[in-house]
C-alpha atoms as a printed R data frame, in Angstrom:
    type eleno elety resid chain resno       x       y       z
1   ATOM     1    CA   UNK     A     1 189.079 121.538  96.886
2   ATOM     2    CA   UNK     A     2 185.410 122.760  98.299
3   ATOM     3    CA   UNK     A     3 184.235 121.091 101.138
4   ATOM     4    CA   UNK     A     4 181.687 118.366 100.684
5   ATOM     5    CA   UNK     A     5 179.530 119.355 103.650
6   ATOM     6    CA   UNK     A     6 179.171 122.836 103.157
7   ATOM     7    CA   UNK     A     7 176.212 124.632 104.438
8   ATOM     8    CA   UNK     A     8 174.608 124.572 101.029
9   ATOM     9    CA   UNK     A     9 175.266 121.054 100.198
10  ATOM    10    CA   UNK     A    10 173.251 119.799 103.440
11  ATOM    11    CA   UNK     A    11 170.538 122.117 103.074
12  ATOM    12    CA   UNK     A    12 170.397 120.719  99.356
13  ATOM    13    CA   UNK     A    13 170.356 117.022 100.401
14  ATOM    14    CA   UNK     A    14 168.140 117.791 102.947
15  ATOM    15    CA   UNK     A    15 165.432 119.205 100.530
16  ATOM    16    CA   UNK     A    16 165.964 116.406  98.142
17  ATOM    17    CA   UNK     A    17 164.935 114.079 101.015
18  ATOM    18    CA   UNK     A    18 161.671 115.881 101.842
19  ATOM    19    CA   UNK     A    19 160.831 115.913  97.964
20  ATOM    20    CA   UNK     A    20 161.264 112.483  97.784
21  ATOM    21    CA   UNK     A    21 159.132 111.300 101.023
22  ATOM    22    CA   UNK     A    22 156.551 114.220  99.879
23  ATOM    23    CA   UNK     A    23 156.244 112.023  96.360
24  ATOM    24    CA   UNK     A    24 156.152 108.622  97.761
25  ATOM    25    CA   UNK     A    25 153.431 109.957  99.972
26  ATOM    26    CA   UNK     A    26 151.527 111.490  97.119
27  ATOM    27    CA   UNK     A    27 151.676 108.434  95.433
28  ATOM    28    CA   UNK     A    28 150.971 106.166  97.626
29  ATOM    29    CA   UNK     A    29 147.409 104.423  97.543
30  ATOM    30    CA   UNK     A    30 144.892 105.880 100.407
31  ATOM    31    CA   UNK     A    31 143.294 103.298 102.522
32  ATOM    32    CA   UNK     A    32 140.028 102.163 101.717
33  ATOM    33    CA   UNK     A    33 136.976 103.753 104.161
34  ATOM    34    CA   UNK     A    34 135.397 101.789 105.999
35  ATOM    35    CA   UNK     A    35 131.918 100.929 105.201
36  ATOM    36    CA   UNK     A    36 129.222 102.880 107.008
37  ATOM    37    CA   UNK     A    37 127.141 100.872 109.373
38  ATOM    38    CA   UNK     A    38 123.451 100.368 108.585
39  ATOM    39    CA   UNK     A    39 121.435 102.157 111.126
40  ATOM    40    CA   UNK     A    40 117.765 100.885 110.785
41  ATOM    41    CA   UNK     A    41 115.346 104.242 110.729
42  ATOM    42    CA   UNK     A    42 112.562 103.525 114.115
43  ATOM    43    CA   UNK     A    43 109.285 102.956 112.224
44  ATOM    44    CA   UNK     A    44 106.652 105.532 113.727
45  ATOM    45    CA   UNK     A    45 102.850 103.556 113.885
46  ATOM    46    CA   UNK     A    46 100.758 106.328 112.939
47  ATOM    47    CA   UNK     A    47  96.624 105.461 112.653
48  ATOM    48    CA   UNK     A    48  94.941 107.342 109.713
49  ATOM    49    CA   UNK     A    49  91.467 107.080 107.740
50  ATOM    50    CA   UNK     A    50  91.577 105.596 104.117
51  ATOM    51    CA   UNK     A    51  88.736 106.058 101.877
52  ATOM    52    CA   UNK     A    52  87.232 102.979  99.989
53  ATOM    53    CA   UNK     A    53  83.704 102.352  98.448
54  ATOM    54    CA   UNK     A    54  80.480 100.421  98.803
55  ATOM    55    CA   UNK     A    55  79.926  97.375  96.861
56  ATOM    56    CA   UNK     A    56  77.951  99.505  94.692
57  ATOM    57    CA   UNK     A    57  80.243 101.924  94.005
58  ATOM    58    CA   UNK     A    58  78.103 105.154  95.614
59  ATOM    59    CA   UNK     A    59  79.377 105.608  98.845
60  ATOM    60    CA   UNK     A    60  82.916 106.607 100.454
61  ATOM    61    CA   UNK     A    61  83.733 104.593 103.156
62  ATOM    62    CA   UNK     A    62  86.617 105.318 106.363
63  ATOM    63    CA   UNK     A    63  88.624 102.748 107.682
64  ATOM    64    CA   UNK     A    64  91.057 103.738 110.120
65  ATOM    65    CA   UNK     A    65  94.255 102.151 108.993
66  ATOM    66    CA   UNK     A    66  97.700 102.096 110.788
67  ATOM    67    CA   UNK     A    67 100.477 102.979 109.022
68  ATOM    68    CA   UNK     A    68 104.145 102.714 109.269
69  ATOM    69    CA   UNK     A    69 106.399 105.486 108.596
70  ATOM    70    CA   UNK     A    70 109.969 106.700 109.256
71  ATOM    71    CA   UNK     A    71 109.664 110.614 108.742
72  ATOM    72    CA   UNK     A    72 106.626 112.387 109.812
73  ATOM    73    CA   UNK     A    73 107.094 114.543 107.125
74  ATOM    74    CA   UNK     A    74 103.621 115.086 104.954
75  ATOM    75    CA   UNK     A    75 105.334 113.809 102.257
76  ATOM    76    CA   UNK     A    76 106.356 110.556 104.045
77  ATOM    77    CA   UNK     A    77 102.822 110.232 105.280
78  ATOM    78    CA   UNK     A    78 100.889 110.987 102.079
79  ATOM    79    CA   UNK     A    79 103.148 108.288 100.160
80  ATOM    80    CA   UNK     A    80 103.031 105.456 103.094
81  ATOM    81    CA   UNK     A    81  99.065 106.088 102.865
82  ATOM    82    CA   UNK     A    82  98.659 105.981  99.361
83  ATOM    83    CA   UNK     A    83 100.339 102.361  99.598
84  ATOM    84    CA   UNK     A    84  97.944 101.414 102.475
85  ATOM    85    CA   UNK     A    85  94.796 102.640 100.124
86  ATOM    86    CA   UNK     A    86  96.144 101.085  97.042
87  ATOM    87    CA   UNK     A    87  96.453  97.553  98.987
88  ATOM    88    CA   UNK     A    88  92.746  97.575  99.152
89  ATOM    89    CA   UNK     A    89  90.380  97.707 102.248
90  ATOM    90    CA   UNK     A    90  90.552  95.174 104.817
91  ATOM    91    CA   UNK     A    91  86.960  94.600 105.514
92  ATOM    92    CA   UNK     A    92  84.718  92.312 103.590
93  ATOM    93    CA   UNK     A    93  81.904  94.533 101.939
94  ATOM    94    CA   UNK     A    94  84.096  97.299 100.642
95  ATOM    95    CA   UNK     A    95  85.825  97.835  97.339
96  ATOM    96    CA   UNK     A    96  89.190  99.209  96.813
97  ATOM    97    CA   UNK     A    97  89.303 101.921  94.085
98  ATOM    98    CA   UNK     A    98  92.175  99.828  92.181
99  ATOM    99    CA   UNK     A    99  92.884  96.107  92.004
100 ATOM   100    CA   UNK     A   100  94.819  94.921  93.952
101 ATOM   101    CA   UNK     A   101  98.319  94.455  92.928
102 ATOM   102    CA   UNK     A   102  98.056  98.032  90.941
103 ATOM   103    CA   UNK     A   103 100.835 100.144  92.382
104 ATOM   104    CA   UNK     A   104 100.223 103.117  94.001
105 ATOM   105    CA   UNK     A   105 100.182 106.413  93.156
106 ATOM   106    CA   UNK     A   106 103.540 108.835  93.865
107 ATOM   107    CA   UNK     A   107 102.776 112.062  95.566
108 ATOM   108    CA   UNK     A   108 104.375 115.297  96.063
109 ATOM   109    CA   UNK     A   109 103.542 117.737  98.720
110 ATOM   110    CA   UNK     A   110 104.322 121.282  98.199
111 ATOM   111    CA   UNK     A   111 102.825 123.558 100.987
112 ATOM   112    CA   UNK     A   112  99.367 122.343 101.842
113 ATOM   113    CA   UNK     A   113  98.868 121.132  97.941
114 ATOM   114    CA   UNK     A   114  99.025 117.466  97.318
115 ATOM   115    CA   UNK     A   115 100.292 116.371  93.465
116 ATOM   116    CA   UNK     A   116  99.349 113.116  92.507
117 ATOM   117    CA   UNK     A   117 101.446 111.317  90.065
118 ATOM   118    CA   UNK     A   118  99.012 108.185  88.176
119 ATOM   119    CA   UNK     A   119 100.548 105.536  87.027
120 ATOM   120    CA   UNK     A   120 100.023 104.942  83.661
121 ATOM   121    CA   UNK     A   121  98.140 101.658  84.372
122 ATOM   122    CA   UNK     A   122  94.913 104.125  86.089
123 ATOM   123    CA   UNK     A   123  94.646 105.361  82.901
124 ATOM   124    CA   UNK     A   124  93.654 102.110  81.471
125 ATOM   125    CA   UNK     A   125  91.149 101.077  83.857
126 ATOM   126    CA   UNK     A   126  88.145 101.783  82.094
127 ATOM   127    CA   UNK     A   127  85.907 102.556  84.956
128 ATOM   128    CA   UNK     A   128  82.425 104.129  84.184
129 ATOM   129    CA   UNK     A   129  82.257 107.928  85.488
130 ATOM   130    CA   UNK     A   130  80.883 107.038  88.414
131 ATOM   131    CA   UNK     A   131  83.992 104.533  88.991
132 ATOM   132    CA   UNK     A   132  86.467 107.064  88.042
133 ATOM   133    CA   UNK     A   133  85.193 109.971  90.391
134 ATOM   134    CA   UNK     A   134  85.179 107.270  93.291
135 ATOM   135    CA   UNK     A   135  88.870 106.506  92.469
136 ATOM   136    CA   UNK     A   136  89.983 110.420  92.390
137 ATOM   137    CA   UNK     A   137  87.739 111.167  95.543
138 ATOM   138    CA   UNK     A   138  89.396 108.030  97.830
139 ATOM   139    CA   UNK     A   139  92.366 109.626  96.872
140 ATOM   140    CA   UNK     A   140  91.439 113.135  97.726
141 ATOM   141    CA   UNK     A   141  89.410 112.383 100.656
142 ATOM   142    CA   UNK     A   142  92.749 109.912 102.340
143 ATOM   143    CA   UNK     A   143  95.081 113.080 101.425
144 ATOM   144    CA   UNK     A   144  92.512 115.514 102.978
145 ATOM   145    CA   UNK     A   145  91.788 114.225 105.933
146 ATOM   146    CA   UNK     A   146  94.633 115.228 107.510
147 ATOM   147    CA   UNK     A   147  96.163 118.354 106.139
148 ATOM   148    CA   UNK     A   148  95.842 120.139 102.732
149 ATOM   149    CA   UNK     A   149  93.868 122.172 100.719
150 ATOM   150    CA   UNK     A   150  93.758 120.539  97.722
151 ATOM   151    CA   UNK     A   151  94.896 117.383  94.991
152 ATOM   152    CA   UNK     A   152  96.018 118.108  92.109
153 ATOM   153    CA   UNK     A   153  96.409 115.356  89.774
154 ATOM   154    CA   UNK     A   154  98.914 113.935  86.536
155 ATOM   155    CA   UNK     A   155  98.913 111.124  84.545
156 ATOM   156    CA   UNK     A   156 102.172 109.165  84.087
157 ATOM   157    CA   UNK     A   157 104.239 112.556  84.987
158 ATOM   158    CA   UNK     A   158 102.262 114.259  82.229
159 ATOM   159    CA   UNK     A   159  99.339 116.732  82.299
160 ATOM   160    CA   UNK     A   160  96.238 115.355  81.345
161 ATOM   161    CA   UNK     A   161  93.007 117.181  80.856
162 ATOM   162    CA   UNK     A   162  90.705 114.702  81.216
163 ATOM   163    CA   UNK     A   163  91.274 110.640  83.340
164 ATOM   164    CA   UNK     A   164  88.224 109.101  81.268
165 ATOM   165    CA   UNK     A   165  85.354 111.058  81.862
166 ATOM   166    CA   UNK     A   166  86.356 113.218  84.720
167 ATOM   167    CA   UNK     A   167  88.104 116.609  84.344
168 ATOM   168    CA   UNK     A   168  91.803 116.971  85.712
169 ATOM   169    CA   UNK     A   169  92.665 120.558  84.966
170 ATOM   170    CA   UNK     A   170  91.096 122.125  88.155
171 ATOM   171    CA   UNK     A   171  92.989 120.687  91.662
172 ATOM   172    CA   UNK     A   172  89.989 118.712  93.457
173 ATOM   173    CA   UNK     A   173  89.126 119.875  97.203
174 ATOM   174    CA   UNK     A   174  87.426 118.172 100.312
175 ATOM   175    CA   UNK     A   175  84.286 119.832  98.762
176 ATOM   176    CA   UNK     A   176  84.282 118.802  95.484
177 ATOM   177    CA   UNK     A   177  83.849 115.047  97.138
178 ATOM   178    CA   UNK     A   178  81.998 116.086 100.313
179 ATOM   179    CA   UNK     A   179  78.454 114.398  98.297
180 ATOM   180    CA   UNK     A   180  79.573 111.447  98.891
């Protein structure tokens, strides 16, 4: 008769153990992480001009508006200042370019080009021409005053050639509403 604990026999039950505690850990269910804890971004004040109009719709006017932002990127700044100007102006005598309650426009920053993404709802507005250049040059004029070269400018994510009466196809510059 063999012997029962031969060399091979207890290197054999030996391996069999390991395979077994290797599957039982496989299969065993991982613990669950450990939700992350919310770190609150610090809120930078940073104080920038917004463009509005006159009452009658002929003039650009500054206000020097704080605004609150997490990232200094341009990106962060153009949006969080687009939201300022589309809240309207905070002094009595001066129009905002939308009404109030319209949401603002999204912007993209690529290099020192702004792209301005319009709502759908600006497209609607029915402003005269005068009306719609005033809206497109707030916009430029905020976005300009800081940094860029130029505002390009969509409708609804889309291409458009024309917003009402004024022409969209060429990017609009700090000249193009210096007149005003």
């Amino acid at each position: 008769m063999r012997r029962l604990l031969s060399l091979f026999n207890v290197l054999s039950a030996a391996l069999l153990v390991v395979a077994i505690l290797a599957s039982q850990a496989v299969q065993r269910v991982p613990a669950a992480p450990a939700a992350p804890k919310l770190q609150l971004a610090e809120r930078t004040a940073l104080s920038l001009k917004v463009y509005f109009t006159d009452a009658q719709v002929q003039r650009l006017i500054a206000e020097t508006r704080t605004v609150q932002v997490t990232q200094r990127t341009p990106s962060a700044v153009a949006q969080a200042t687009l939201r300022v100007w589309a809240a309207g102006p905070a002094q009595t005598g001066h129009l905002g370019a939308v009404p109030r309650g319209t949401a603002p426009p999204k912007v993209y920053v690529r290099g020192l080009h702004y792209y301005v993404d319009l709502p759908a709802a600006y497209g609607n507005l029915r402003y005269g021409s005068s009306g719609e250049r005033m809206l497109l040059c707030t916009i430029t004029r905020t976005l300009l005053d800081t940094r860029g070269q130029d505002v390009s400018f969509v409708l609804n994510g889309q291409p458009v050639e024309t917003l009402g009466h004024m022409d969209l196809r060429e990017p609009f510059t700090h000249q193009d509403c210096a007149d005003q």
